[in-house]
PDB file of N, CA and C in Angstrom:
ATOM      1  N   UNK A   1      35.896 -13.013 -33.961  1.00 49.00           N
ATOM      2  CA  UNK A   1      36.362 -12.609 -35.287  1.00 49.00           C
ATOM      3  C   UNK A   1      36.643 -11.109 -35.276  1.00 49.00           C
ATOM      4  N   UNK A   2      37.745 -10.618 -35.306  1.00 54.00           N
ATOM      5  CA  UNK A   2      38.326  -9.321 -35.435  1.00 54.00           C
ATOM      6  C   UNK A   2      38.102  -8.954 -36.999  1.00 54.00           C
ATOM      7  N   UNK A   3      37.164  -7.906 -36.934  1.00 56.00           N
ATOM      8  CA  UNK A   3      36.555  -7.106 -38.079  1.00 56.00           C
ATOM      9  C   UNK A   3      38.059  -6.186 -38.684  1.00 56.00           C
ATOM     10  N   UNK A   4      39.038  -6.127 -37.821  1.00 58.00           N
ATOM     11  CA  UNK A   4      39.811  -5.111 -38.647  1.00 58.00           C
ATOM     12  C   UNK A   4      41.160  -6.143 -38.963  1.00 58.00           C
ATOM     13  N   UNK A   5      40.985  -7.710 -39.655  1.00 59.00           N
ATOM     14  CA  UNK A   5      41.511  -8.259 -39.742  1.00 59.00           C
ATOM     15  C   UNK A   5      40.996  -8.412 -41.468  1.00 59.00           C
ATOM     16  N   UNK A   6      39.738  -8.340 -41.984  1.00 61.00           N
ATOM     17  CA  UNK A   6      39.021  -8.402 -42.673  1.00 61.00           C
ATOM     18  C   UNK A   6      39.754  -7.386 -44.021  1.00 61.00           C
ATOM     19  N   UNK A   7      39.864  -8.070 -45.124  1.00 67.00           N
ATOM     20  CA  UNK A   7      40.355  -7.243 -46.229  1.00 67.00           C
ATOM     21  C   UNK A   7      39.087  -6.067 -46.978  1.00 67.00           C
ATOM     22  N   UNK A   8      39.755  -4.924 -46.748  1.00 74.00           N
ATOM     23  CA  UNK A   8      38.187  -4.129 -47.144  1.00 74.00           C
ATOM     24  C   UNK A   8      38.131  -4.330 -48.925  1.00 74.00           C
ATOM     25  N   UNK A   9      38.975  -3.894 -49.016  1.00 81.00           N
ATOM     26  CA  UNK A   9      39.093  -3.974 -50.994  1.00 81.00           C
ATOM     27  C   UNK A   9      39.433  -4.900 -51.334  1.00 81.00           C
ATOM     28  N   UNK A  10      38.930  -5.244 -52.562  1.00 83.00           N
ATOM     29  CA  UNK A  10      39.122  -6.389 -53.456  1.00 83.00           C
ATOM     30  C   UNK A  10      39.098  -5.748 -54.913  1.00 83.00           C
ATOM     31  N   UNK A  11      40.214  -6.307 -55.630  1.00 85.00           N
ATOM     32  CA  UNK A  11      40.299  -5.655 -56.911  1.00 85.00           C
ATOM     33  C   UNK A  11      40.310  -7.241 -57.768  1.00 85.00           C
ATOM     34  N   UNK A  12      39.779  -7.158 -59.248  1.00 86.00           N
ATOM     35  CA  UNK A  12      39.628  -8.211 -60.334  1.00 86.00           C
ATOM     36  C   UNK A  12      39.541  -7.526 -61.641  1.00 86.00           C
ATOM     37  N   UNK A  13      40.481  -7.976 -62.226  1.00 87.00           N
ATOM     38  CA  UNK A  13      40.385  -7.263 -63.776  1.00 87.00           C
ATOM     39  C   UNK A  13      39.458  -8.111 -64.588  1.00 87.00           C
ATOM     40  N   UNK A  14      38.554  -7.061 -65.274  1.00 89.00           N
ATOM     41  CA  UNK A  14      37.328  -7.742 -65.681  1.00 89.00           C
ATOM     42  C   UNK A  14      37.588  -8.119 -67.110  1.00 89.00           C
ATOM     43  N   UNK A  15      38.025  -6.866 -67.713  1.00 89.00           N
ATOM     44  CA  UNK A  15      38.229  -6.608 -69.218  1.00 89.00           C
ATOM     45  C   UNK A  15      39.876  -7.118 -69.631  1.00 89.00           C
ATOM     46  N   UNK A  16      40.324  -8.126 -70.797  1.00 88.00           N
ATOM     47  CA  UNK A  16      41.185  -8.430 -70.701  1.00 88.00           C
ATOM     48  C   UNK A  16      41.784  -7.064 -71.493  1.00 88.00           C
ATOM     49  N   UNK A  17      41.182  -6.292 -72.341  1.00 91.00           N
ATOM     50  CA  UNK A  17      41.562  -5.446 -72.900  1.00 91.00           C
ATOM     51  C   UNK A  17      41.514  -3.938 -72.349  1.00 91.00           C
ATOM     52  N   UNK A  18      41.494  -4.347 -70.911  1.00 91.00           N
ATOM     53  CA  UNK A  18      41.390  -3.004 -70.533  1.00 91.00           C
ATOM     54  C   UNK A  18      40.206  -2.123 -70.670  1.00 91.00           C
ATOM     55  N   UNK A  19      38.891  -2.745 -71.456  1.00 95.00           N
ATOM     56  CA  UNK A  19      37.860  -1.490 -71.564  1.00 95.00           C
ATOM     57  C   UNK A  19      36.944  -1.317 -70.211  1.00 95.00           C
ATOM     58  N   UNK A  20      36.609  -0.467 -70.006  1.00 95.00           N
ATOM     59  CA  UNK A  20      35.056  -0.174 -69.011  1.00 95.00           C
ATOM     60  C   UNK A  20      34.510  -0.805 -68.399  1.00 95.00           C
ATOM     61  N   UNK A  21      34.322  -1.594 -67.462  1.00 96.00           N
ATOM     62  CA  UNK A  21      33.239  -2.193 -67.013  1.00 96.00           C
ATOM     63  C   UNK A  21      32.141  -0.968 -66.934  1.00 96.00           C
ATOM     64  N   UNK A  22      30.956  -1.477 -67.728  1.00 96.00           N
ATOM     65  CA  UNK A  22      30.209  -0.617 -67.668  1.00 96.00           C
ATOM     66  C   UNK A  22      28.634  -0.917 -67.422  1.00 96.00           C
ATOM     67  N   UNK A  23      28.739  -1.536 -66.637  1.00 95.00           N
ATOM     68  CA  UNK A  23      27.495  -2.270 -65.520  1.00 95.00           C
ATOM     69  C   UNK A  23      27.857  -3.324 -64.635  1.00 95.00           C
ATOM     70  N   UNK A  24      27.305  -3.014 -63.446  1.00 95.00           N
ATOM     71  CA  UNK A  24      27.512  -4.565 -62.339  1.00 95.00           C
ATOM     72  C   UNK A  24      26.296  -4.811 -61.954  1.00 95.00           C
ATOM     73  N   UNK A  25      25.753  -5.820 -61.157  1.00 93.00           N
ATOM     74  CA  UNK A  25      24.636  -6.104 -60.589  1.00 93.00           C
ATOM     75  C   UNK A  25      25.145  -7.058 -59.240  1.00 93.00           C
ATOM     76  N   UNK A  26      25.073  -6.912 -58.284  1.00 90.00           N
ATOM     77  CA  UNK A  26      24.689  -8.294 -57.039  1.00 90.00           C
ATOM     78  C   UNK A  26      23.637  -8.334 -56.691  1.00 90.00           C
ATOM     79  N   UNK A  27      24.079 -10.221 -56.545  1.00 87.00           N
ATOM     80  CA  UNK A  27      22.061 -10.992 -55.382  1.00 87.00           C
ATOM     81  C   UNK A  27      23.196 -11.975 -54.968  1.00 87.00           C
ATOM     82  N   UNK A  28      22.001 -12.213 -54.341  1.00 86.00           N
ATOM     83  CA  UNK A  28      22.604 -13.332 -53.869  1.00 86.00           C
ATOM     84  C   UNK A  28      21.724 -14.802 -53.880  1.00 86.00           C
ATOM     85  N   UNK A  29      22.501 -15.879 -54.307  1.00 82.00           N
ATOM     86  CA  UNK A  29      22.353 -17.277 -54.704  1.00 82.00           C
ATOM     87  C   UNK A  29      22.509 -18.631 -53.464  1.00 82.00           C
ATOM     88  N   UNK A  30      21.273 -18.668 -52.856  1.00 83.00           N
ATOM     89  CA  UNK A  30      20.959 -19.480 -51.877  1.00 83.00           C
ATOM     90  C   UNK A  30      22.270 -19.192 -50.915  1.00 83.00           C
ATOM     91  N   UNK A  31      22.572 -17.673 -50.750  1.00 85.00           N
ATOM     92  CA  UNK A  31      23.649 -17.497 -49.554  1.00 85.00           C
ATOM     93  C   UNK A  31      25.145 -17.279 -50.079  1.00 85.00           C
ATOM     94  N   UNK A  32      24.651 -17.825 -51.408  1.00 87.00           N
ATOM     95  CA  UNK A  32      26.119 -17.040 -51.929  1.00 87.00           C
ATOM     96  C   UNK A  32      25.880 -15.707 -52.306  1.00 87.00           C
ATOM     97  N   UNK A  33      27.093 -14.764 -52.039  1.00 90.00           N
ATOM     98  CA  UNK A  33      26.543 -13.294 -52.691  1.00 90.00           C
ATOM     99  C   UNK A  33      27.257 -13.515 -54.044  1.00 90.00           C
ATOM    100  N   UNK A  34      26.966 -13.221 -55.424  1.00 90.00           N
ATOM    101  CA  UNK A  34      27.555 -13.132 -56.383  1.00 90.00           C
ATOM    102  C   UNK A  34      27.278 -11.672 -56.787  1.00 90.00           C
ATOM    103  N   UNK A  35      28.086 -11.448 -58.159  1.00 91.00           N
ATOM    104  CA  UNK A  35      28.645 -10.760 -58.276  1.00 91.00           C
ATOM    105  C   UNK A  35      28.120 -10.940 -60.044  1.00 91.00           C
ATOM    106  N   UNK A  36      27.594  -9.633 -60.863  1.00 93.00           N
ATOM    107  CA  UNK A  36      27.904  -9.979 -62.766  1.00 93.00           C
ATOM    108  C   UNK A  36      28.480  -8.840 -63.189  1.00 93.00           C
ATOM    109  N   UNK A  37      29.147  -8.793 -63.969  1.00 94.00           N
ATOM    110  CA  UNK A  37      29.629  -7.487 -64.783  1.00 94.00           C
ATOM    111  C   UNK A  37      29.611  -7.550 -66.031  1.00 94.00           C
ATOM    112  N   UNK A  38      29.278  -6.181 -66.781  1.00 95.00           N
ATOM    113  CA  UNK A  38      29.355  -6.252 -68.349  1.00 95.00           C
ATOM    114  C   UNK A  38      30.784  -5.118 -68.371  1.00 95.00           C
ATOM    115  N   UNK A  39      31.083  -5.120 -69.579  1.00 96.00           N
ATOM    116  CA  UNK A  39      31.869  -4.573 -70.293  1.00 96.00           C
ATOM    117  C   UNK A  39      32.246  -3.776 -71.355  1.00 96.00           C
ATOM    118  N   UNK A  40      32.793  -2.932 -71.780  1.00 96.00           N
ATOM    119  CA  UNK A  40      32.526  -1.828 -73.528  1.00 96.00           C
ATOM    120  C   UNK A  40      32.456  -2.781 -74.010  1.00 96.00           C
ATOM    121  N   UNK A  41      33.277  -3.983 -73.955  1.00 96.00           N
ATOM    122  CA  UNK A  41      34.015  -4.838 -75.344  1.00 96.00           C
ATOM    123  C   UNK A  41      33.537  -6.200 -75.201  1.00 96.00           C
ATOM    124  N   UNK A  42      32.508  -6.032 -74.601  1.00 95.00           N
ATOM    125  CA  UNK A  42      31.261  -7.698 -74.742  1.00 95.00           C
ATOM    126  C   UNK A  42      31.476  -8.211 -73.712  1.00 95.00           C
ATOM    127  N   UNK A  43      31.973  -8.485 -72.420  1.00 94.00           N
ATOM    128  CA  UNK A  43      32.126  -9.190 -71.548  1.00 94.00           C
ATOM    129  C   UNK A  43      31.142  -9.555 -70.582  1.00 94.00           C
ATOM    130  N   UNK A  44      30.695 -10.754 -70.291  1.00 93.00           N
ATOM    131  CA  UNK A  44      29.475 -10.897 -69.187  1.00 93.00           C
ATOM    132  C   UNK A  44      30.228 -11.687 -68.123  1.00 93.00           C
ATOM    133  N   UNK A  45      30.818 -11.036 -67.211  1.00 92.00           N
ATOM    134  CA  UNK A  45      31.287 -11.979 -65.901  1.00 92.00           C
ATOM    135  C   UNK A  45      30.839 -12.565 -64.919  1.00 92.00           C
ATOM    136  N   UNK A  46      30.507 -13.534 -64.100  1.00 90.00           N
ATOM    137  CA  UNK A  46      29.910 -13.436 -62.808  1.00 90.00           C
ATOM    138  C   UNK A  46      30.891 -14.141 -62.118  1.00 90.00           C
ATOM    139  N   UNK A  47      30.965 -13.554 -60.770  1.00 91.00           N
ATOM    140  CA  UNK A  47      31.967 -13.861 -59.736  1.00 91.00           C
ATOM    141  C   UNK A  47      30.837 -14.455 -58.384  1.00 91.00           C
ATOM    142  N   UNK A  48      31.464 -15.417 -57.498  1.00 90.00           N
ATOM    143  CA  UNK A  48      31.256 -15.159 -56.219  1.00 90.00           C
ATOM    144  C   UNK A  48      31.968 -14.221 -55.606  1.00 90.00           C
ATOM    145  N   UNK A  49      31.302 -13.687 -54.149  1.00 87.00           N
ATOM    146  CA  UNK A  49      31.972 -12.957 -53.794  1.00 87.00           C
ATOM    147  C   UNK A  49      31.907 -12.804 -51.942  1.00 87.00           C
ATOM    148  N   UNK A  50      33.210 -12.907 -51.581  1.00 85.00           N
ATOM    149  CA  UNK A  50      33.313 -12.518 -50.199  1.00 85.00           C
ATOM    150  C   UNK A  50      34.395 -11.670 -49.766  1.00 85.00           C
ATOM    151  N   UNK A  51      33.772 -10.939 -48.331  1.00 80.00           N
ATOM    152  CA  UNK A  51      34.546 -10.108 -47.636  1.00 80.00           C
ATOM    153  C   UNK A  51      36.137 -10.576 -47.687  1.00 80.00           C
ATOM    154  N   UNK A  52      36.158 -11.686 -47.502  1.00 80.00           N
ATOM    155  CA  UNK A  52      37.490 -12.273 -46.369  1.00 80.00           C
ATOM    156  C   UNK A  52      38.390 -13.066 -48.259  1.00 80.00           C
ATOM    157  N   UNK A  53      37.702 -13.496 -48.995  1.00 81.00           N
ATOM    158  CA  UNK A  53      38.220 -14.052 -50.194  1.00 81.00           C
ATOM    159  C   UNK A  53      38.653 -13.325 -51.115  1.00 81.00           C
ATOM    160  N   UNK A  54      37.008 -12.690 -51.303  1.00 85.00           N
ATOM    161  CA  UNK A  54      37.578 -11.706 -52.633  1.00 85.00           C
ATOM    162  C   UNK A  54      36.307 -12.032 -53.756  1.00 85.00           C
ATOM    163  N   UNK A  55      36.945 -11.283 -55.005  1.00 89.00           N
ATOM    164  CA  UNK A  55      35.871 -12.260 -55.817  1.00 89.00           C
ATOM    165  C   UNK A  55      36.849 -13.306 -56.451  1.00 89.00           C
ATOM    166  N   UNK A  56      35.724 -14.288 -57.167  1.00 91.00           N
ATOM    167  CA  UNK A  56      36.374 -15.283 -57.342  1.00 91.00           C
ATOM    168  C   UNK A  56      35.391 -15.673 -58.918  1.00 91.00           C
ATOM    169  N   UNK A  57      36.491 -15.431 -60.248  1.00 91.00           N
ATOM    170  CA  UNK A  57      35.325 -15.561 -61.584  1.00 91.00           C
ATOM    171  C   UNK A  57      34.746 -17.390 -61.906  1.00 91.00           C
ATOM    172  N   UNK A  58      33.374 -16.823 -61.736  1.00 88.00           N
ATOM    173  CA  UNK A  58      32.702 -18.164 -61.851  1.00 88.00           C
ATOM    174  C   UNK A  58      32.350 -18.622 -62.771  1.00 88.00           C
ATOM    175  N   UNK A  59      32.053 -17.502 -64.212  1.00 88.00           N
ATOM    176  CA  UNK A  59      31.585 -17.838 -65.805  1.00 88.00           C
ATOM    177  C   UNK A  59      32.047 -16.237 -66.699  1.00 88.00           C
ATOM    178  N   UNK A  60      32.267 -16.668 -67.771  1.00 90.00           N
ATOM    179  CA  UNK A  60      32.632 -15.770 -68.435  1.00 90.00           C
ATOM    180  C   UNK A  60      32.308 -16.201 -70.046  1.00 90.00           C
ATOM    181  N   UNK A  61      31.247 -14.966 -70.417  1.00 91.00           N
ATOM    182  CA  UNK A  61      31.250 -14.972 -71.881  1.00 91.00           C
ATOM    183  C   UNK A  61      31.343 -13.219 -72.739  1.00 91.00           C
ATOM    184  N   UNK A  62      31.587 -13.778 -73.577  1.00 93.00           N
ATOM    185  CA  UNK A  62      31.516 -12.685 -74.803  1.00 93.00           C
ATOM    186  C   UNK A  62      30.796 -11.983 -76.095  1.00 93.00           C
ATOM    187  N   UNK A  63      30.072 -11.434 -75.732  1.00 93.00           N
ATOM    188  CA  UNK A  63      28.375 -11.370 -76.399  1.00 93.00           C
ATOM    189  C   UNK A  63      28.813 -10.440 -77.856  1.00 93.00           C
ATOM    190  N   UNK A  64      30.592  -9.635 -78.092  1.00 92.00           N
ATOM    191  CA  UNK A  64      30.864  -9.400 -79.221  1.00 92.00           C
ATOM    192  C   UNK A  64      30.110  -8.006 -79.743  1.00 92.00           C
ATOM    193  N   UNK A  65      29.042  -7.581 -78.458  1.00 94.00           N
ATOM    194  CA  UNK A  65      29.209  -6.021 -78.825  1.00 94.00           C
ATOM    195  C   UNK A  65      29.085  -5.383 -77.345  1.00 94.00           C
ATOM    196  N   UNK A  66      29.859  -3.951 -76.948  1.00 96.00           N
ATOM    197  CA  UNK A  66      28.934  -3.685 -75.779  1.00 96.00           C
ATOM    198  C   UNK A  66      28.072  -3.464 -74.798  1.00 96.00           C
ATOM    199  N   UNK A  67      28.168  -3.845 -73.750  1.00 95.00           N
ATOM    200  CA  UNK A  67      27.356  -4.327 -72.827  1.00 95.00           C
ATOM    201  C   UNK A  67      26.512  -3.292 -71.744  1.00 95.00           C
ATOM    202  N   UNK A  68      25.606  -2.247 -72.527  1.00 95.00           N
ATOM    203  CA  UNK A  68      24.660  -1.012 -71.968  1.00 95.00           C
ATOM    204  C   UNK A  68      24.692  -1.169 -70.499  1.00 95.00           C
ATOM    205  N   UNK A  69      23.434  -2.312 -70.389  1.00 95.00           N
ATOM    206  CA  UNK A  69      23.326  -2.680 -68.958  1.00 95.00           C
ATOM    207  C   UNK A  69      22.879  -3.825 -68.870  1.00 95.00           C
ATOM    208  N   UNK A  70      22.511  -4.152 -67.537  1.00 95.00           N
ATOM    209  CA  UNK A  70      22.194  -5.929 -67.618  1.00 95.00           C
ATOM    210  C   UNK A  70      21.371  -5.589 -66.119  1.00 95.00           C
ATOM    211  N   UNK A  71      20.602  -6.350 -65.799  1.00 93.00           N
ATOM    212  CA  UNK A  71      19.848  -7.161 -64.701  1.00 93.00           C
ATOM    213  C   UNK A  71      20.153  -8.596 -64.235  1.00 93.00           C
ATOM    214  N   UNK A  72      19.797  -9.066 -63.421  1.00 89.00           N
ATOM    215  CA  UNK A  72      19.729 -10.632 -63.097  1.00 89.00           C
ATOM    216  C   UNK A  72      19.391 -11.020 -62.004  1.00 89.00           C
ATOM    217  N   UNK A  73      19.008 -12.836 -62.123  1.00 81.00           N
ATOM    218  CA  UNK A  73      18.262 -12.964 -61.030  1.00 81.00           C
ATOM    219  C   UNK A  73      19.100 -14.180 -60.529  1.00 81.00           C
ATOM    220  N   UNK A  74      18.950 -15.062 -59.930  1.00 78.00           N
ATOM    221  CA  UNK A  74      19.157 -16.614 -59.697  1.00 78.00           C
ATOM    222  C   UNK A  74      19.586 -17.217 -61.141  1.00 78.00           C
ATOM    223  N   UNK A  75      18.836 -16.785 -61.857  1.00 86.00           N
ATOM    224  CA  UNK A  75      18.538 -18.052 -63.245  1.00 86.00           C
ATOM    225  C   UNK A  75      19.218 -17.378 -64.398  1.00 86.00           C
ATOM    226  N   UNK A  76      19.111 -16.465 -64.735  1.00 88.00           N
ATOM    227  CA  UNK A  76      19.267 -15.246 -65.858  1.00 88.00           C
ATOM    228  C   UNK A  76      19.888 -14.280 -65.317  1.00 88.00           C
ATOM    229  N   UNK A  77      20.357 -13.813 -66.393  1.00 90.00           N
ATOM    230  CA  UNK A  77      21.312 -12.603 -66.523  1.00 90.00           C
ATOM    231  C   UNK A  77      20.733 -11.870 -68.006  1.00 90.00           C
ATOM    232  N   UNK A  78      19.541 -10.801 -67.916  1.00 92.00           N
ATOM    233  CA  UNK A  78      19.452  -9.939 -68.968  1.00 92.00           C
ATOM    234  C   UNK A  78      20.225  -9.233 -68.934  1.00 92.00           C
ATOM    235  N   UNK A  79      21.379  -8.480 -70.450  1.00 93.00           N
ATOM    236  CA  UNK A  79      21.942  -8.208 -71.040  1.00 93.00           C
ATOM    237  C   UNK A  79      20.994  -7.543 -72.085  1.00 93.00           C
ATOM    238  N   UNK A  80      21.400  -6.281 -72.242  1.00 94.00           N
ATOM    239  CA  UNK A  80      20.977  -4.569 -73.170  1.00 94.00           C
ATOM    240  C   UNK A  80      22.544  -4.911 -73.887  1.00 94.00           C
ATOM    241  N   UNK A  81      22.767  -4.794 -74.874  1.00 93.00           N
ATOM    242  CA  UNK A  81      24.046  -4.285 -75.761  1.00 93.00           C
ATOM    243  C   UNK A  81      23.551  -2.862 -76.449  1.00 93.00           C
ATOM    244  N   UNK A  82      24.454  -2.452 -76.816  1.00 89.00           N
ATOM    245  CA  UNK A  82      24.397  -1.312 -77.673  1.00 89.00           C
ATOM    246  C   UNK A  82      23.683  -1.368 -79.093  1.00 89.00           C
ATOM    247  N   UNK A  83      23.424  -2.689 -79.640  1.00 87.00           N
ATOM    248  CA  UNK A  83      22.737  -2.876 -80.920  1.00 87.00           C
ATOM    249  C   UNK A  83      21.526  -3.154 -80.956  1.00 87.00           C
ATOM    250  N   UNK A  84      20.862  -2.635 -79.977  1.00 86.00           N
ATOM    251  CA  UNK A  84      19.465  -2.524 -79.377  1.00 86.00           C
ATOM    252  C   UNK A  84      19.002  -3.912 -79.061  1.00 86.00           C
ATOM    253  N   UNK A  85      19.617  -4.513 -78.851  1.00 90.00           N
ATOM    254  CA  UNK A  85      19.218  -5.732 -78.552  1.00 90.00           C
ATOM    255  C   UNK A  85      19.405  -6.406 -77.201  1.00 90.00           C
ATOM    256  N   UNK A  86      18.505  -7.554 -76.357  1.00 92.00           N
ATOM    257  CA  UNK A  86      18.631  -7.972 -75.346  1.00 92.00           C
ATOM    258  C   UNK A  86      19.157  -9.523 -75.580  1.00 92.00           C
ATOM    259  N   UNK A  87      19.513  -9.795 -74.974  1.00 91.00           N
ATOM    260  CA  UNK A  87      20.444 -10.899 -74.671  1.00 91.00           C
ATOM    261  C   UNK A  87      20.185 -11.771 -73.479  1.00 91.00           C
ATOM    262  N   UNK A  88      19.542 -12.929 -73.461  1.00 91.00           N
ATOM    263  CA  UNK A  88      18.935 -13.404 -71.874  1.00 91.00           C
ATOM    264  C   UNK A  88      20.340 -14.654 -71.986  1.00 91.00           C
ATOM    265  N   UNK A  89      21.156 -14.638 -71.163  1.00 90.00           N
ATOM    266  CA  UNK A  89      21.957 -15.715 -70.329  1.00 90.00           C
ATOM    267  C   UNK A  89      21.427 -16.806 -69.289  1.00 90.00           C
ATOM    268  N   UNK A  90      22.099 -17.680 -69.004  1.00 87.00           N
ATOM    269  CA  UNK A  90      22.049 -18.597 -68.031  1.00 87.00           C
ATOM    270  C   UNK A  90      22.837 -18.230 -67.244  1.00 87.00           C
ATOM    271  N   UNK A  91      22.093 -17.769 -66.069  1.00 82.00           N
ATOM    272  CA  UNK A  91      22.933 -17.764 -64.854  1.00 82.00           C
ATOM    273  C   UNK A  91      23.949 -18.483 -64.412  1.00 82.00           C
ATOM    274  N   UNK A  92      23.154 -19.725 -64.676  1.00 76.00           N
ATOM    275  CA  UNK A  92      24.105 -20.895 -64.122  1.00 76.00           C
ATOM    276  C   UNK A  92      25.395 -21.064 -64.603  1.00 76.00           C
ATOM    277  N   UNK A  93      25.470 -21.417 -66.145  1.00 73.00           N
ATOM    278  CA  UNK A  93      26.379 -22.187 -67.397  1.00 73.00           C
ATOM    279  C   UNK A  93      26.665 -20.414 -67.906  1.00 73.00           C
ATOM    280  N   UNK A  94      26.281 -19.471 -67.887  1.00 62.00           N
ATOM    281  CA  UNK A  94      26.907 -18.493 -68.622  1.00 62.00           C
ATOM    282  C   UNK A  94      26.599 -18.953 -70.066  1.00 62.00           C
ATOM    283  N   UNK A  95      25.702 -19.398 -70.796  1.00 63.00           N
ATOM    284  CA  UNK A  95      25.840 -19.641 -71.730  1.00 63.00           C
ATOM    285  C   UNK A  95      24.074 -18.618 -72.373  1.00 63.00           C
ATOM    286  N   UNK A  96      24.092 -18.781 -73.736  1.00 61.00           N
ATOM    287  CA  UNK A  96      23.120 -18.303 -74.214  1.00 61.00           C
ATOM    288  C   UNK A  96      21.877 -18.434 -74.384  1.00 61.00           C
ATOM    289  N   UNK A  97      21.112 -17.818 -74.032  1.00 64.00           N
ATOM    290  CA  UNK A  97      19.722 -18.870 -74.003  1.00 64.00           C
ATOM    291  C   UNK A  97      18.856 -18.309 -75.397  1.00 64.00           C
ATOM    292  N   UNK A  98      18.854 -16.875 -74.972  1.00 62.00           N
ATOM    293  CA  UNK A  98      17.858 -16.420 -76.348  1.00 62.00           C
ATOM    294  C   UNK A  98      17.625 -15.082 -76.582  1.00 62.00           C
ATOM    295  N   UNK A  99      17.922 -14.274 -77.963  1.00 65.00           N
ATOM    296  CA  UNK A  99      18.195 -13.324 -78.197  1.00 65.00           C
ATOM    297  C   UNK A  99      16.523 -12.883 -78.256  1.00 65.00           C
ATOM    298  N   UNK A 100      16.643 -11.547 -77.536  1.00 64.00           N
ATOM    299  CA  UNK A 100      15.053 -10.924 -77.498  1.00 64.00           C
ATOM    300  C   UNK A 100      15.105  -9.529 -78.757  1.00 64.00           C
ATOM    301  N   UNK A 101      13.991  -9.363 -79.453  1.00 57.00           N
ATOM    302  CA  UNK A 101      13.981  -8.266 -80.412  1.00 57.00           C
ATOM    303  C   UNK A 101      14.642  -8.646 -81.435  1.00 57.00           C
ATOM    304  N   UNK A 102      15.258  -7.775 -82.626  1.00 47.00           N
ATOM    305  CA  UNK A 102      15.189  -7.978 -83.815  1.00 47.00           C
ATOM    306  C   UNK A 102      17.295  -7.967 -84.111  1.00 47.00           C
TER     307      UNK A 102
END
């Protein structure tokens, strides 16, 4: 396998509106490396991701305020927004599980 055959960059537009990605996180998922991103304008993405592919968007939601920072593991995706509030996701389904704080 010739390493200088290998695409170094990979570009993916995160924000349909053009704002910030303004947090990422990778792990990796029983060997997959993935990929999450937040956004100014609510966006929670997660991609797989490889050298030779690229990324590739695997779930996408819209939490409707911006997205501070986030963590995640296998299972979850914590989400900080700007309205002081945390936001726990499903890794899996991208979907909502349960708003933490007030």
């Amino acid at each position: 396998h010739d390493l200088n055959t290998t695409k170094r960059c990979h570009t993916v537009e995160v924000s349909p509106d053009n704002m910030p990605v303004t947090c990422i996180r990778d792990y990796l998922d029983s060997d997959v490396h993935r990929v999450v991103s937040g956004t100014a304008d609510g966006w929670v993405k997660s991609y797989t991701f490889d050298l030779e592919e690229g990324l590739e968007e695997v779930s996408a939601i819209n939490l409707d305020s911006p997205i501070y920072s986030l963590d995640t593991s296998e299972n979850y995706h914590i989400c900080a927004l700007d309205t002081r509030q945390l936001k726990v996701l499903d890794a899996r389904r991208a979907e909502h599980v349960r708003d933490v704080g007030r």
